[in-house]
Amino acid sequence: MIMQGQLEFPFAGRPDSNEGVKPRDREPVAEHDTAEAGIDLTNGKENLLDQLLDPGNIAEACKKVKSNRGAAGVDGITTGALDEFMTEHWLGIADRIRSNSYRPQPVRRVEIPKADGSKRLLGIPTVIDRVIQQALLQILMPIFDPYFSESSYGFRPGRNLTRSWRNVGTSSVAMQTTATST
């Protein structure tokens, strides 16, 4: 039975079963065991939505989106205009998020030329949608990252293609050493 405030993941087994995805180096914990295990999903807030809309989280997300720069989406708002836009409109956006009536804007489609003469389609979300995505990432990454495989390098902090290849090389050498020593 799922209790209020408890998360149910479609890819994971029931809390009382051994099936589903498990975090590295630890067994899954039931919600009532999270405090004992040192896991605080609420971060002192009532729920994940409160964490998402926390002014500090939104400010950090704005800072990250501005530092990434990037083009304007379909609404034409640039990262340079973000502070002014947020000052004028954030409370309304937050209310729409809380009432589940917020809908992301369509992405702006642009074609990026490739070296071979073909084109690659790129979708550019609005700056506001990028702020909301970043704010959500900042809340969810610490919760879900422990469930990722150690060999997963895509879109994770501190991991990239170069590190992935280094890991492949290290694993390859270790396997060759083990194979030759037996």
Coordinates of C-alpha atoms in Angstrom, one line a residue:
M1 CA 0.0 0.0 0.0
I2 CA 1.4 3.4 -1.0
M3 CA 1.1 6.0 1.8
Q4 CA 0.6 9.8 1.2
G5 CA 3.9 11.4 0.2
Q6 CA 5.5 8.0 -0.6
L7 CA 6.9 7.5 -4.1
E8 CA 6.2 4.5 -6.2
F9 CA 8.5 3.9 -9.1
P10 CA 7.1 1.8 -12.0
F11 CA 10.6 0.3 -12.6
A12 CA 11.1 -0.8 -9.0
G13 CA 9.7 -3.7 -7.1
R14 CA 7.5 -3.2 -4.0
P15 CA 9.4 -2.1 -0.9
D16 CA 8.9 -5.6 0.6
S17 CA 10.3 -7.4 -2.5
N18 CA 13.9 -7.9 -3.7
E19 CA 13.1 -7.1 -7.4
G20 CA 13.6 -3.8 -9.1
V21 CA 16.5 -1.3 -9.3
K22 CA 18.6 -1.1 -6.2
P23 CA 21.0 1.7 -5.2
R24 CA 24.7 1.0 -5.3
D25 CA 26.2 -0.3 -2.1
R26 CA 22.9 -0.4 -0.1
E27 CA 19.6 -2.2 -0.1
P28 CA 16.4 -0.2 -0.7
V29 CA 14.9 1.3 2.4
A30 CA 11.2 1.8 3.2
E31 CA 10.1 5.3 3.7
H32 CA 9.8 4.9 7.5
D33 CA 13.5 3.7 7.5
T34 CA 14.9 6.7 5.6
A35 CA 15.7 8.8 8.7
E36 CA 17.5 5.9 10.3
A37 CA 19.5 5.3 7.1
G38 CA 20.4 9.0 7.0
I39 CA 18.4 9.7 3.9
D40 CA 16.2 12.8 3.9
L41 CA 14.0 13.0 0.8
T42 CA 12.3 16.1 2.1
N43 CA 15.4 18.1 2.9
G44 CA 13.4 19.7 5.7
K45 CA 10.5 20.6 3.4
E46 CA 7.0 19.1 3.4
N47 CA 7.4 17.5 0.0
L48 CA 9.4 17.4 -3.3
L49 CA 7.2 20.2 -4.7
D50 CA 8.2 22.5 -1.8
Q51 CA 11.8 21.6 -2.5
L52 CA 11.4 22.4 -6.2
L53 CA 9.8 25.8 -5.6
D54 CA 12.1 26.8 -2.8
P55 CA 13.5 30.3 -3.6
G56 CA 17.1 29.1 -3.0
N57 CA 16.7 26.2 -5.4
I58 CA 15.1 28.5 -8.1
A59 CA 17.8 31.1 -7.6
E60 CA 20.5 28.4 -8.1
A61 CA 18.7 27.0 -11.2
C62 CA 18.5 30.6 -12.7
K63 CA 22.2 31.0 -12.1
K64 CA 23.0 27.7 -13.8
V65 CA 20.8 28.5 -16.8
K66 CA 22.3 31.9 -17.2
S67 CA 25.8 30.5 -17.0
N68 CA 25.0 28.0 -19.7
R69 CA 23.6 30.9 -21.8
G70 CA 21.9 29.4 -24.8
A71 CA 19.4 30.7 -27.3
A72 CA 15.9 31.9 -26.6
G73 CA 13.0 29.5 -27.0
V74 CA 9.7 30.1 -28.8
D75 CA 8.8 33.0 -26.4
G76 CA 11.9 35.0 -27.4
I77 CA 13.0 35.5 -23.7
T78 CA 16.8 35.4 -23.5
T79 CA 19.0 34.4 -20.5
G80 CA 19.9 38.1 -20.3
A81 CA 16.2 39.0 -19.6
L82 CA 15.7 36.1 -17.1
D83 CA 16.1 38.1 -13.9
E84 CA 13.5 40.8 -14.9
F85 CA 11.1 38.1 -16.2
M86 CA 11.4 36.1 -13.0
T87 CA 10.8 39.1 -10.9
E88 CA 7.6 39.9 -12.8
H89 CA 6.2 36.5 -13.4
W90 CA 7.7 33.8 -11.1
L91 CA 4.9 33.9 -8.5
G92 CA 2.3 33.2 -11.2
I93 CA 4.4 30.4 -12.7
A94 CA 4.9 28.9 -9.2
D95 CA 1.1 29.0 -8.6
R96 CA 0.5 27.2 -11.9
I97 CA 3.1 24.6 -11.0
R98 CA 1.4 24.0 -7.6
S99 CA -2.1 23.8 -9.1
N100 CA -0.8 21.3 -11.8
S101 CA -1.8 23.7 -14.6
Y102 CA 1.7 24.7 -15.7
R103 CA 2.5 23.4 -19.2
P104 CA 5.9 23.7 -20.8
Q105 CA 6.1 25.7 -24.0
P106 CA 6.8 24.0 -27.3
V107 CA 10.5 23.8 -28.1
R108 CA 11.9 25.9 -30.9
R109 CA 13.3 23.8 -33.7
V110 CA 16.5 24.8 -35.4
E111 CA 18.6 22.9 -37.9
I112 CA 22.3 22.6 -37.2
P113 CA 24.5 22.0 -40.3
K114 CA 26.7 18.9 -40.0
A115 CA 30.2 18.4 -41.7
D116 CA 28.8 16.1 -44.3
G117 CA 26.3 18.7 -45.5
S118 CA 23.2 17.2 -43.8
K119 CA 21.4 18.9 -40.9
R120 CA 20.7 17.9 -37.3
L121 CA 17.5 19.0 -35.7
L122 CA 17.8 20.7 -32.3
G123 CA 15.0 21.6 -29.9
I124 CA 15.5 24.7 -27.8
P125 CA 13.2 24.9 -24.7
T126 CA 12.2 28.3 -23.3
V127 CA 14.5 29.8 -20.7
I128 CA 11.8 29.4 -18.1
D129 CA 11.3 25.8 -18.9
R130 CA 15.1 25.3 -18.6
V131 CA 15.0 26.9 -15.2
I132 CA 12.2 24.5 -14.1
Q133 CA 14.1 21.6 -15.5
Q134 CA 17.3 22.6 -13.8
A135 CA 15.5 23.2 -10.5
L136 CA 14.0 19.7 -10.8
L137 CA 17.3 18.2 -11.7
Q138 CA 18.9 19.7 -8.5
I139 CA 16.3 18.0 -6.4
L140 CA 16.1 14.7 -8.1
M141 CA 19.7 14.0 -9.0
P142 CA 20.8 13.4 -5.3
I143 CA 17.8 11.0 -4.9
F144 CA 18.2 9.0 -8.1
D145 CA 22.0 9.1 -8.7
P146 CA 22.7 6.3 -6.2
Y147 CA 20.5 4.0 -8.4
F148 CA 22.6 4.5 -11.5
S149 CA 25.2 2.0 -12.5
E150 CA 28.8 2.9 -11.7
S151 CA 29.5 2.4 -15.4
S152 CA 26.8 4.9 -16.5
Y153 CA 28.5 8.2 -17.7
G154 CA 25.7 10.0 -19.6
F155 CA 24.5 13.3 -18.3
R156 CA 25.9 12.8 -14.8
P157 CA 28.0 15.3 -12.9
G158 CA 31.7 14.7 -12.9
R159 CA 31.3 12.1 -15.7
N160 CA 32.0 12.4 -19.4
L161 CA 33.2 10.5 -22.4
T162 CA 36.9 10.8 -21.5
R163 CA 36.3 9.3 -18.1
S164 CA 34.2 6.6 -19.7
W165 CA 37.1 5.6 -22.0
R166 CA 39.6 5.7 -19.1
N167 CA 37.3 3.3 -17.2
V168 CA 37.1 1.0 -20.2
G169 CA 40.9 1.0 -20.5
T170 CA 41.3 0.4 -16.8
S171 CA 38.8 -2.5 -16.8
S172 CA 40.4 -3.9 -19.9
V173 CA 43.9 -3.9 -18.3
A174 CA 42.4 -5.5 -15.1
M175 CA 40.7 -8.2 -17.1
Q176 CA 43.9 -9.0 -19.1
T177 CA 46.0 -9.1 -15.9
T178 CA 43.5 -11.4 -14.3
A179 CA 43.3 -13.6 -17.4
T180 CA 47.1 -13.9 -17.7
S181 CA 47.7 -14.6 -14.0
T182 CA 45.4 -17.6 -13.8

